[in-house]
Coordinates of C-alpha atoms in Angstrom, one line a residue:
Chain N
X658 CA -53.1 -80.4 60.8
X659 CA -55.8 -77.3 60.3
X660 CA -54.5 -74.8 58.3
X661 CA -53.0 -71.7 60.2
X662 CA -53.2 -68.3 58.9
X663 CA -51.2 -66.2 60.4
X664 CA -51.4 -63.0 58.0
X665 CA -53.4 -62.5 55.1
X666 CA -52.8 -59.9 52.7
X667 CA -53.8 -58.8 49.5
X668 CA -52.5 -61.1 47.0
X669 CA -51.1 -64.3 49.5
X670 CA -51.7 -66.0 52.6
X671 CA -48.9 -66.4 55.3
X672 CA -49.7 -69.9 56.6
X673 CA -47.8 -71.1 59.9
X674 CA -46.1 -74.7 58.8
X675 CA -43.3 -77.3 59.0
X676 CA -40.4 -77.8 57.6
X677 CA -38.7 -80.9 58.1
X678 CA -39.9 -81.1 61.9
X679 CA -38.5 -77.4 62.4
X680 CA -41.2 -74.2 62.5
X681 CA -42.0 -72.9 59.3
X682 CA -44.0 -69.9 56.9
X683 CA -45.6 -71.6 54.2
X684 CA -46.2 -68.1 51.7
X685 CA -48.8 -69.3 49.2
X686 CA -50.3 -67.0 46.6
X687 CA -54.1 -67.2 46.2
X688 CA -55.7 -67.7 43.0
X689 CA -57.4 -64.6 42.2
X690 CA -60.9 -65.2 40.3
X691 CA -61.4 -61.7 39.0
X692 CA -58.6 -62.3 36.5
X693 CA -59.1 -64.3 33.6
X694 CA -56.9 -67.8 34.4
X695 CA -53.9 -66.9 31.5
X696 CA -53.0 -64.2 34.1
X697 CA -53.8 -65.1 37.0
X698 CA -51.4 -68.6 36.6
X699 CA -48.6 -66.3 35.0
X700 CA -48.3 -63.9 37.6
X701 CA -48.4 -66.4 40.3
X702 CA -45.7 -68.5 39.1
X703 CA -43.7 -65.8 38.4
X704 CA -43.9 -64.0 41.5
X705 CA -43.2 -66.9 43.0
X706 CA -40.0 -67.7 41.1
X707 CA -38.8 -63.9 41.5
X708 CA -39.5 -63.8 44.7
X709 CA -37.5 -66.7 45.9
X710 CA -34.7 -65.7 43.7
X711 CA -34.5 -62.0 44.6
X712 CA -34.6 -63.6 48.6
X713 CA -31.5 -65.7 48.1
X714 CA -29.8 -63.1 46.5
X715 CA -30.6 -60.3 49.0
X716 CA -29.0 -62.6 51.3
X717 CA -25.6 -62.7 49.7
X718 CA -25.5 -59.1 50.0
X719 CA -25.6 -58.8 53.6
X720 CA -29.4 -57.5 54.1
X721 CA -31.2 -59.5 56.1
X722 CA -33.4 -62.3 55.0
X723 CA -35.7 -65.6 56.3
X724 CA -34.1 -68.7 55.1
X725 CA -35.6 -70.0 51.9
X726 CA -36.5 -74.1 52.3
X727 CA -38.7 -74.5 49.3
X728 CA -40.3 -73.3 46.7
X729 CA -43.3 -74.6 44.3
X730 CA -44.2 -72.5 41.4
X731 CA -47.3 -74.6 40.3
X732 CA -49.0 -74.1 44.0
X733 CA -47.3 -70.8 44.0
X734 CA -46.1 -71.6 47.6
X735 CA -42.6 -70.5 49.2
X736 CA -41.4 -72.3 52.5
X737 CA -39.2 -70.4 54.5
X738 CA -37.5 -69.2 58.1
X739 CA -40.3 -68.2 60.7
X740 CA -39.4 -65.2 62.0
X741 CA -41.0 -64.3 65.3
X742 CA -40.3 -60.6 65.8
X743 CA -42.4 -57.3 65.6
X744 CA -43.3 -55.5 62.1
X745 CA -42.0 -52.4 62.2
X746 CA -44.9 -50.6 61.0
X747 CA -46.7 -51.5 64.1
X748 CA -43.1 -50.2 66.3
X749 CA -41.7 -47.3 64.6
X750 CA -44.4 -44.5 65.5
X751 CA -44.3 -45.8 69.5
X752 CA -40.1 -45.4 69.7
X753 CA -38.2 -42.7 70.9
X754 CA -36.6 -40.6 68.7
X755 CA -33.3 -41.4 68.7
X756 CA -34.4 -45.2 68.3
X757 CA -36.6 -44.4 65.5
X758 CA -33.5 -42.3 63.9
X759 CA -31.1 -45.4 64.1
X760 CA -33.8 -47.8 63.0
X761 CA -34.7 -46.1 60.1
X762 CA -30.5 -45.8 58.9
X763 CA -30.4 -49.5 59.3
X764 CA -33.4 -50.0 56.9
X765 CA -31.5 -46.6 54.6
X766 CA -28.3 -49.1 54.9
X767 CA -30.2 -52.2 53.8
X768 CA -31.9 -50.2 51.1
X769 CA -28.7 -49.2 49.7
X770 CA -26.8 -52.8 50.1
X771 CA -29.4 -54.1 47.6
X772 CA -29.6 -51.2 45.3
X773 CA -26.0 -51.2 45.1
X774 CA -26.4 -55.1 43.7
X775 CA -28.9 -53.7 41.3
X776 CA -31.6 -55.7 43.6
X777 CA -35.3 -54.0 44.0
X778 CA -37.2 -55.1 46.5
X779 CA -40.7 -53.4 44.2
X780 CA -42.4 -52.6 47.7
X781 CA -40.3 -51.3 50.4
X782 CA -42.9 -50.7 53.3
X783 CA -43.1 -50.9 57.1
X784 CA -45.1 -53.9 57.1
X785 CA -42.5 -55.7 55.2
X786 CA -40.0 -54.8 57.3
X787 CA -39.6 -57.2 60.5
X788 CA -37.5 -56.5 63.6
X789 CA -35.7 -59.2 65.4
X790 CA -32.8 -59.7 67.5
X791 CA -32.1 -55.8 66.5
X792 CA -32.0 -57.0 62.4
X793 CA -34.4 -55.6 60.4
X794 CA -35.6 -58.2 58.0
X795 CA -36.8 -57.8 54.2
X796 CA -39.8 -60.0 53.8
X797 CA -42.1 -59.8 50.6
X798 CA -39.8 -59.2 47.1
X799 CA -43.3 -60.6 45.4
X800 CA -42.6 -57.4 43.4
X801 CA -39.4 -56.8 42.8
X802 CA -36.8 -57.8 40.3
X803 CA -33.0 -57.4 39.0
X804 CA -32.4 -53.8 37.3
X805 CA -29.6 -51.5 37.4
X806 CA -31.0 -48.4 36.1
X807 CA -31.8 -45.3 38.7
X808 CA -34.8 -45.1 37.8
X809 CA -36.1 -48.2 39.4
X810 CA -33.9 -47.2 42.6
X811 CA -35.5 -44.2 42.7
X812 CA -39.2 -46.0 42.0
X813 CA -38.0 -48.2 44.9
X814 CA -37.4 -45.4 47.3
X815 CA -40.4 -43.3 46.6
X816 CA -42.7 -46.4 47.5
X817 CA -41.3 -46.1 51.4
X818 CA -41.7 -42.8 50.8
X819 CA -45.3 -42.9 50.2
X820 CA -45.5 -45.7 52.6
X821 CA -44.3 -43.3 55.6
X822 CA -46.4 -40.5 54.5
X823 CA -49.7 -42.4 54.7
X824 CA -48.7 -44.9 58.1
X825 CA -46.3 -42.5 59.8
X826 CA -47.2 -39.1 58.9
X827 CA -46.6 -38.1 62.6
X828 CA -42.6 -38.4 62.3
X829 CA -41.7 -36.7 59.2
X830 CA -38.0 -37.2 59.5
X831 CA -38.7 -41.2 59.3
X832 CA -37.4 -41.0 55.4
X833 CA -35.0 -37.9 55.8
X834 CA -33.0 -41.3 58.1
X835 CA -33.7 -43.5 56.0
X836 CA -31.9 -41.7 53.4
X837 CA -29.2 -40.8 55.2
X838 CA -28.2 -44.4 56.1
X839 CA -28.3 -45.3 52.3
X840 CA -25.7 -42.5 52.0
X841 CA -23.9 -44.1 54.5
X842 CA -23.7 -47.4 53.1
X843 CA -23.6 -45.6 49.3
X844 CA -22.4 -42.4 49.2
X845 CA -22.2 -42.3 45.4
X846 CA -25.4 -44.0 45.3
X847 CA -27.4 -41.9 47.3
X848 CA -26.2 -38.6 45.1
X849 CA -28.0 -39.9 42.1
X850 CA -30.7 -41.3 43.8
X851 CA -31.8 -38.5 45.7
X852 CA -32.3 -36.4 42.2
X853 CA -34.1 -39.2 41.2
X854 CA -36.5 -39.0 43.7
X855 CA -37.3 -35.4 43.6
X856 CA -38.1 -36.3 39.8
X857 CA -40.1 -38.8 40.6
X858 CA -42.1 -36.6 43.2
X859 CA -42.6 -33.9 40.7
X860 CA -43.4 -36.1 38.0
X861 CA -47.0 -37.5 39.7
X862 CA -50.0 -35.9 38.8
X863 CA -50.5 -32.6 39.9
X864 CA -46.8 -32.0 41.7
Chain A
X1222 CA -79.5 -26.6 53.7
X1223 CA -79.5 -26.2 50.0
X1224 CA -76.3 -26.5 47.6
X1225 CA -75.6 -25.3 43.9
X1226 CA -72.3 -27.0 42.5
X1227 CA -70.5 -25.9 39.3
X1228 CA -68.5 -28.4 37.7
X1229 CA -66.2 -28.2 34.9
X1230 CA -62.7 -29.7 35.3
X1231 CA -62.5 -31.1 32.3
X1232 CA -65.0 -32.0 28.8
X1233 CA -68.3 -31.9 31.4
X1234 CA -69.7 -28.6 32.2
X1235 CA -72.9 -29.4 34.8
X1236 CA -74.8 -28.1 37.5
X1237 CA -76.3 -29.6 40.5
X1238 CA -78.0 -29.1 43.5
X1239 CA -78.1 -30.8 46.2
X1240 CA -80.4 -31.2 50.1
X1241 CA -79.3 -32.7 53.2
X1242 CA -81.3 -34.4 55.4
X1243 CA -79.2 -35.1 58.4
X1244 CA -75.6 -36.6 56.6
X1245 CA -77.4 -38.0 53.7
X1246 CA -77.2 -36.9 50.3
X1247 CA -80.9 -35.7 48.3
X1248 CA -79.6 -35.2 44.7
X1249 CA -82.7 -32.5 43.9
X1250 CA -81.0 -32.0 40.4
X1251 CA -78.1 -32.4 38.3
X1252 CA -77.4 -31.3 34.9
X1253 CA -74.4 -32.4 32.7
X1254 CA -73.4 -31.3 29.1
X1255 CA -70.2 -32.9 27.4
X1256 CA -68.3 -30.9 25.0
X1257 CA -67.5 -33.2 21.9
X1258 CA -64.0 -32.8 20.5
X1259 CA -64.8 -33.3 16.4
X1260 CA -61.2 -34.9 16.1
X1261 CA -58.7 -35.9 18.3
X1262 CA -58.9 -35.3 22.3
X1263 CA -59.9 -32.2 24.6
X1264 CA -58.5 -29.2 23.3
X1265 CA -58.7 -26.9 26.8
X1266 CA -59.5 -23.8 25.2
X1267 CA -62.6 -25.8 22.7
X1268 CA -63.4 -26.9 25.5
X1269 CA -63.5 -24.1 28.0
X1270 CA -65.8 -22.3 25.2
X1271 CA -68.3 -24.9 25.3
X1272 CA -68.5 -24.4 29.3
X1273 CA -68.5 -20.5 28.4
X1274 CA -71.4 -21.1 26.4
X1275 CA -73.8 -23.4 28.5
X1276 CA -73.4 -22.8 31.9
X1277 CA -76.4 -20.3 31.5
X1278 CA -78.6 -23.2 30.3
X1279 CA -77.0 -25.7 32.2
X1280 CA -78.1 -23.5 35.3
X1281 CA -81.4 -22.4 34.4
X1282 CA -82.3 -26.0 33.6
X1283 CA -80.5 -27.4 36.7
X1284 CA -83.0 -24.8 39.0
X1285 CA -85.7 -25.7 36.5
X1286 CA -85.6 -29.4 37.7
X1287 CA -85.2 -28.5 41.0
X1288 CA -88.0 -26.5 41.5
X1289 CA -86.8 -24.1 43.7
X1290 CA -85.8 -20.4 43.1
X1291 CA -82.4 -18.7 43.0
X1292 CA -83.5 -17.3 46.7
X1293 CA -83.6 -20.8 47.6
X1294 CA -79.8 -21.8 47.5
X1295 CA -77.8 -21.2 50.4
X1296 CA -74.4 -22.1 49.4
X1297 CA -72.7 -21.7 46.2
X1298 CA -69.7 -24.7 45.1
X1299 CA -67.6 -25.1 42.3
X1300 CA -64.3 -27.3 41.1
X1301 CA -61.2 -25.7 42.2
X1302 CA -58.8 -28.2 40.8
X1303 CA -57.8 -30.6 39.8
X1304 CA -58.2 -30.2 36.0
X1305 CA -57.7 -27.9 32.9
X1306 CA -56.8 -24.2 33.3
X1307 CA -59.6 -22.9 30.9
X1308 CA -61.9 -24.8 31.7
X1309 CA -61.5 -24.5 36.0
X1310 CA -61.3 -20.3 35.5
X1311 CA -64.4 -20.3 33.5
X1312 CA -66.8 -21.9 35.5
X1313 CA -65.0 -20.4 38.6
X1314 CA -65.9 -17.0 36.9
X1315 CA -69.8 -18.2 36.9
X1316 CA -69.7 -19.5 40.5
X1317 CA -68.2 -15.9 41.4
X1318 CA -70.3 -14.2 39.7
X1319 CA -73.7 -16.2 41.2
X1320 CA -72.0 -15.8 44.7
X1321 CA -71.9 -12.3 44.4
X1322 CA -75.0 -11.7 42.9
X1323 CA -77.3 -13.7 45.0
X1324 CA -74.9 -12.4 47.9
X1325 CA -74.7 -16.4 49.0
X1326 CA -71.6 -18.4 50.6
X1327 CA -68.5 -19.2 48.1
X1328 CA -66.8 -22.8 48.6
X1329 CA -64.4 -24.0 46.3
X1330 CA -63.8 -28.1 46.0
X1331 CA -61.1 -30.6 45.9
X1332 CA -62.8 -32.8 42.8
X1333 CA -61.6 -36.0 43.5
X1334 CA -62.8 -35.8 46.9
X1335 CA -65.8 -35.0 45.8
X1336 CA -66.0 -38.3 44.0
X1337 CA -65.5 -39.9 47.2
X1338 CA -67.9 -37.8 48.8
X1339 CA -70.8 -38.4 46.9
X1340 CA -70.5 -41.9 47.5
X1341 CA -70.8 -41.8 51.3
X1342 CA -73.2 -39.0 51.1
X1343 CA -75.7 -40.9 48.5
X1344 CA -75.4 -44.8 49.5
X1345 CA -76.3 -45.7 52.7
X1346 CA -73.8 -48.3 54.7
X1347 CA -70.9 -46.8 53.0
X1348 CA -69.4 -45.4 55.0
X1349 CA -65.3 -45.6 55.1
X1350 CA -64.0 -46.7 51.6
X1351 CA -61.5 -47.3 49.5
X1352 CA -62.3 -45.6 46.3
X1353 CA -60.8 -46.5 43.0
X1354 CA -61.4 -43.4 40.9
X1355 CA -61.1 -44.2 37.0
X1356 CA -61.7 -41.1 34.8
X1357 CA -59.8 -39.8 31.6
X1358 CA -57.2 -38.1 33.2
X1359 CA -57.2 -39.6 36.8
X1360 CA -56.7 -43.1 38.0
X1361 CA -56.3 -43.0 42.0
X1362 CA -56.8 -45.3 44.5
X1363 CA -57.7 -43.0 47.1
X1364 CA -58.7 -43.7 51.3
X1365 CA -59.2 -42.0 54.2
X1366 CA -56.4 -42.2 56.9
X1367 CA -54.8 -40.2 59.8
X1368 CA -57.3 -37.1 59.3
X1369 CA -57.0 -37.3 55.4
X1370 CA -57.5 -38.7 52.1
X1371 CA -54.7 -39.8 50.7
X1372 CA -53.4 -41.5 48.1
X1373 CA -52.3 -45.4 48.3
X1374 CA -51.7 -45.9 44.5
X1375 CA -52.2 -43.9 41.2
X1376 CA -50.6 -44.1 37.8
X1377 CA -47.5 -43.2 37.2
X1378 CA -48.1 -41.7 33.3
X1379 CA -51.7 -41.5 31.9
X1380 CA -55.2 -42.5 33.2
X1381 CA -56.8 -45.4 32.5
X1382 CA -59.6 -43.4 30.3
X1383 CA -57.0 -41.2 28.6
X1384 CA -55.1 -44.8 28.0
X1385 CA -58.7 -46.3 26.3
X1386 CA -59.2 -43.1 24.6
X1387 CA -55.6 -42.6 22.9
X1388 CA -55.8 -46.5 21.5
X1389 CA -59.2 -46.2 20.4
X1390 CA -58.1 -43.1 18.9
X1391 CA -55.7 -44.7 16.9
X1392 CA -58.0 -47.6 15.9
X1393 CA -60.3 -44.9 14.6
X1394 CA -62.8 -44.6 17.2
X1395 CA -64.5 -41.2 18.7
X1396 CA -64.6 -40.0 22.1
X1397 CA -65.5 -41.5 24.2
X1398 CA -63.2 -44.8 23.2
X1399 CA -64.3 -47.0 26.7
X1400 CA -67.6 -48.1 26.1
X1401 CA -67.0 -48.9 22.3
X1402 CA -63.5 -51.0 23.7
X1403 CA -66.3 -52.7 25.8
X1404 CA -68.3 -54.1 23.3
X1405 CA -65.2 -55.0 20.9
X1406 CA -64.0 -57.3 24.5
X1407 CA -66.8 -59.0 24.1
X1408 CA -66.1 -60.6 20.7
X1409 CA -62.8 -61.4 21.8
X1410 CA -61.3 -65.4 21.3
X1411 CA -58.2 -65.4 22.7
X1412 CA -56.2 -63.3 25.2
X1413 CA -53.3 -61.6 23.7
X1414 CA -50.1 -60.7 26.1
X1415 CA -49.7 -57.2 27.5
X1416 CA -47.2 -55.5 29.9
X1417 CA -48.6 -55.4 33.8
X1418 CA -47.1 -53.3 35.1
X1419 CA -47.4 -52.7 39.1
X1420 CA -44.8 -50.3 41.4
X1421 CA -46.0 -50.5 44.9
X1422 CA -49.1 -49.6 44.7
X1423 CA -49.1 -47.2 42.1
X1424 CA -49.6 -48.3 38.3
X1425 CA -48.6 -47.6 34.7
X1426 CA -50.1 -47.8 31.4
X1427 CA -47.9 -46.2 28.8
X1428 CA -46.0 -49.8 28.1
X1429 CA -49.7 -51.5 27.8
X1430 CA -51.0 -48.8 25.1
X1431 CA -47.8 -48.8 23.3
X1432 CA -48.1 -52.9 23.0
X1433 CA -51.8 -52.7 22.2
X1434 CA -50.9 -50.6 19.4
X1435 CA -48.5 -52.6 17.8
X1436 CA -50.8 -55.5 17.8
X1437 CA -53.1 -53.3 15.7
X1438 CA -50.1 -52.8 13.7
X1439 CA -49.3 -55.9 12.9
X1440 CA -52.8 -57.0 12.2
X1441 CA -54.4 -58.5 15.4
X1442 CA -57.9 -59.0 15.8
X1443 CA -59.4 -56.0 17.2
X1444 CA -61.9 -57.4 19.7
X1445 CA -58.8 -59.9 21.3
X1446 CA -56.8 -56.1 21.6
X1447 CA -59.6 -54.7 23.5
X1448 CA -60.0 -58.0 25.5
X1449 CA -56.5 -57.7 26.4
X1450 CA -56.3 -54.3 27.1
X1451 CA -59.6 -54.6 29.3
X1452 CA -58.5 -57.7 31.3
X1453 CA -55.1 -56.2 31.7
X1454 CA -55.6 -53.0 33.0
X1455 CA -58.3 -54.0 35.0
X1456 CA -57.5 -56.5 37.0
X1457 CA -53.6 -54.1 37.8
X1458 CA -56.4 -51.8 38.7
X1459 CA -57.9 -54.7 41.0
X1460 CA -55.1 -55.5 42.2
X1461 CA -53.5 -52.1 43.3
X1462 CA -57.3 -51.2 44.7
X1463 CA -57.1 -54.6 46.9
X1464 CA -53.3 -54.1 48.2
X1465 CA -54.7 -50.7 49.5
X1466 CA -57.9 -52.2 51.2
X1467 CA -55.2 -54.6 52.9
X1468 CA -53.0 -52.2 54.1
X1469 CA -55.7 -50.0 55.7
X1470 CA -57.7 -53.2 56.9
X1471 CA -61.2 -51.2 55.1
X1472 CA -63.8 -53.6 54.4
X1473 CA -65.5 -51.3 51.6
X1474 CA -64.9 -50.3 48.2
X1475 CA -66.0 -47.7 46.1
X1476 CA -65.9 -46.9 42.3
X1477 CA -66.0 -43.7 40.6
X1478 CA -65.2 -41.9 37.6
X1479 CA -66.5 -42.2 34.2
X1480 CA -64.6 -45.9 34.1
X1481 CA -66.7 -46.8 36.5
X1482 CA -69.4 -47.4 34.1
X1483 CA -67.3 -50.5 32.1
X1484 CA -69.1 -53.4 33.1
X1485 CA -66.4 -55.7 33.0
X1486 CA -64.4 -53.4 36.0
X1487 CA -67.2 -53.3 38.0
X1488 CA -67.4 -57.4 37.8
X1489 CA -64.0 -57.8 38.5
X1490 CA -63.6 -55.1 41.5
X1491 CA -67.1 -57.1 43.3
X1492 CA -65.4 -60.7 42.7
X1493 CA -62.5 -59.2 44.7
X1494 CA -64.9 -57.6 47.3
X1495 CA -66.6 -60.9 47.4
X1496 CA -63.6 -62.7 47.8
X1497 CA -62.2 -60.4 50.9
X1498 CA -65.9 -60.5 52.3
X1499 CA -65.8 -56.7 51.7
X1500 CA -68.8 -54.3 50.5
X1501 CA -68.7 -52.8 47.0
X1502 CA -70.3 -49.6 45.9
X1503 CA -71.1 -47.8 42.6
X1504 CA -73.1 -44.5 42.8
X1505 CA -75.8 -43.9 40.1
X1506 CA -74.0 -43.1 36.5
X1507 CA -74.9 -39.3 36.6
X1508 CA -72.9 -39.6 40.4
X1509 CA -70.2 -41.1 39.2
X1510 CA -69.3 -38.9 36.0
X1511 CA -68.3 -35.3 36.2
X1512 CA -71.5 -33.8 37.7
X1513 CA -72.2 -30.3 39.6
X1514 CA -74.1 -32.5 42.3
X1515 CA -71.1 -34.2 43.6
X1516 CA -69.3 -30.8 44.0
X1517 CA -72.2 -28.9 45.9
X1518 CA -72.2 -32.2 48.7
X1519 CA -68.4 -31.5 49.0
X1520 CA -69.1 -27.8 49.3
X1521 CA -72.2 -28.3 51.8
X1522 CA -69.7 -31.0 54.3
X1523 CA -67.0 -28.1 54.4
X1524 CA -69.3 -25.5 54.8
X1525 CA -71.6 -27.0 58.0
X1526 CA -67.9 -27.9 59.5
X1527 CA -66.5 -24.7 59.7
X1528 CA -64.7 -24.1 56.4
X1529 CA -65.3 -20.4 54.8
X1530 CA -63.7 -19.5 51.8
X1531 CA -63.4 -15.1 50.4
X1532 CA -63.4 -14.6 46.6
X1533 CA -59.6 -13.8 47.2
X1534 CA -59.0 -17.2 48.2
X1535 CA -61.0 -19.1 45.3
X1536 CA -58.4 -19.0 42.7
X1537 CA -58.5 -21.9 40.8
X1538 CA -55.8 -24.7 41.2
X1539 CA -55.1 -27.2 38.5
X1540 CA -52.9 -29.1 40.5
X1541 CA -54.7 -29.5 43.6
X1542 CA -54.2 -32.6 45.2
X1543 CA -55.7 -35.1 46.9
X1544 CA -53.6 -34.9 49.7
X1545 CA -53.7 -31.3 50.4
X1546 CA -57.5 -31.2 51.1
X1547 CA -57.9 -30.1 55.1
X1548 CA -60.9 -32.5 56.4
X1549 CA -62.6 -31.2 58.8
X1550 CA -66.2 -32.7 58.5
X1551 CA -64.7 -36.0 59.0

């Protein structure tokens, strides 16, 4: 079968596969020649492990996830769930308001159900955000990891809120939701982080 | 139209001028003097003495190679920010004072823009990048999208220069540290683990010089440090530069800052070009340092698109960001 690429980004390919007969994403993480091989090898294999572990966990806290079928740290290749929906970078500036106000408190609510597992997702963006069957999915943990400290929360955060400023800087508000549905789902949570963030903010060069 | 830009944001005091012929760039001169700290790094206030001192040579010199006449210049530009407070007020102070007395147009500049700037306005085909700006104090992966340049990634603590500067400081080395880190790389045998550290898209380099250092503590092999530091930092660098060309979907690259001159960077960010059938670009060195010319392009784009600036309103700004710069010749 000739190899389909669906998606390629900037460190993997997302390659439309099978899994035991059933439709499948093969994830595999391209060698990367600028780097000498010693890191190259390292930081594919463990990105790959992270990443499939951070996926199963997510799951087990009630955020949505694609199913995890295999994983092969020497390729650097992860086999999971295709999900056919829409990436909500390419939705959320076309919605209503109101739809784009309840949207963004589910991914808040998400963001908030991993934090408060200690989970960070390392790039919390639009485009790795899918919509389906009114679920927004997490896809991509290639760089996140297990910490507890608010500092990394916050880190996490600020990345979406970086990521709206540059892709949706026609809806403002887009994060103000966001942060409101992590109140909702943490209330306790969202007091510490949202100092954090302002830190964060005024802690970048030139702020 | 002819443009004089002052530039000082930092150790470089220079003076350029700069021709348009339709939107490209003629670089008609461009003078830059460094201000050597005798130990340790830039003191502001050394340093804004040293501009003090030779912007009136720096000028005279920069219209010397230009052959042209004060009457000549239509446009006067200088660095508004970002940078160091003494250092921005004093040659803000010249550019004032030239305005004023030649009674010419006063435009002050965003500089990193002006890094990007210069690029597009000098190399022909480049057009719409993504420029990785590598300088002592600023590390920024910076692109132009929804009517402005903004920011995709940038460190979270030091520079990369000011990173390379404050290790080869404490292996003994003088300012500038990068290029002599170069040649110790290339003597290197074996790579030596450092932290990588990557958030988003932005990047940090405190963990990386505070594990560097120990290894000269404990007695490593200077040349595999430098290696390790180089091959570390560089390819995060890479990395955070290519995630940003991905998310935008540009097919160019730009480099820029005085990092830009390390060899071993400019190899790795063409592989990844290359390898994402993208273009790469590096303007000339004296284009890609702290120079006067860079500034008076940025000046001349906002003045022939409207812009107009009073000498009320060209207070200096040592925070000015990226992201507050109003495009409008774009």
């Amino acid at each position: 079968m000739k190899k389909q690429v669906i998606y390629r980004g900037a460190e993997a390919e997302i390659i439309l596969s099978k899994y035991r007969g059933k439709p499948a994403i093969l994830k595999h993480r391209i060698p990367k020649s600028y780097r000498i091989p010693h890191i190259d090898s390292l930081l594919i294999s463990m990105r790959t492990k992270e990443e499939a572990k951070l996926i199963i966990e997510a799951r087990s806290t009630g955020v949505s996830v694609p199913i995890i079928y295999d994983v092969d740290l020497q390729k650097g290749t992860i086999t999971m769930e295709y999900l056919q929906g829409k990436r909500i970078k390419d939705i959320l500036n076309n919605l209503q308001e109101k739809e784009r106000k309840r949207l963004c408190q589910k991914i808040g609510e998400s963001v908030a159900k991993l934090h408060t597992h200690d989970l960070i997702h390392g790039d919390i963006t639009t485009s790795n955000m899918i919509l389906l069957d009114d679920r927004v999915y997490f896809i991509d943990f290639g760089l996140g990891g297990k910490n507890s400290e608010i500092e990394a929360k916050g880190v996490d955060l600020h990345v979406l809120m970086e990521a709206f400023e540059s892709t949706h800087s026609k809806h403002p508000s887009c994060f103000t939701y966001v942060l409101e549905g992590y109140q909702n789902e943490s209330p306790a949570l969202a007091k510490v982080v949202r100092v954090k963030i302002d830190e964060i903010v005024k802690r970048g060069r030139y702020r | 139209m002819i443009t004089l830009g002052f530039e000082g944001t930092a150790h470089s005091v220079g003076v350029g001028i700069v021709h348009n012929k339709g939107k490209h760039c003629t670089v008609l001169s461009n003078v830059i003097k460094t201000y050597q700290p005798k130990k340790g790094g830039i003191h502001p206030r050394e340093a804004a003495n040293h501009h003090a001192t030779s912007i009136a040579d720096v000028l005279s010199e920069s219209l010397k190679q230009s052959h042209l006449r004060f009457s000549d210049i239509d446009l006067i530009a200088f660095s508004q920010g970002p940078g160091l407070g003494p250092c921005l007020r004093t040659i803000a102070t010249a550019a004032r004072a030239l305005a004023l007395s030649l009674e010419k147009p006063l435009m002050g500049v965003n500089h990193c823009v002006a890094h990007l700037e210069i690029g597009r306005g000098t190399i022909k085909d480049c057009t719409d990048p993504i420029l990785l700006y590598v300088s002592g104090a600023n590390t920024q992966v910076i692109g132009f999208a929804e009517g402005k340049y903004r920011v995709f990634g940038e460190t979270l603590d030091v520079g990369i220069g000011n990173c390379l500067d404050k290790f080869g400081r404490t292996i003994g080395l003088s300012f500038p540290c990068g290029p002599k880190i170069e040649q110790y790389a290339l003597k290197a045998t074996q790579y030596l683990s450092l932290p990588y550290s990557i958030k988003g898209m932005d990047i940090a380099f405190s963990g990386l010089l505070t594990a560097a250092e120990e290894y000269y503590r404990q007695g490593k092999p200077l040349e595999d440090i430098c290696y390790s530091m180089q091959e570390t930092a560089f390819a995060a660098l890479t990395e955070v530069t290519e995630r940003a060309m991905a998310h935008t979907e540009k097919k160019q690259v730009l480099l820029g800052g005085g990092v830009a001159a390390n060899t071993r960077l400019r190899t790795m960010v063409g592989t990844m070009a290359r390898e994402r059938d993208a273009s790469f670009y590096v303007p000339i060195k004296d284009l890609c340092v702290d120079n006067g010319a860079m500034i008076a392009w940025l000046g001349h784009l906002m003045y022939q698109s409207g812009t107009r600036m009073s000498i009320e309103d060209s207070v200096i700004d040592q925070r000015f960001r990226t992201d507050m710069v109003k495009v409008t010749w774009r």
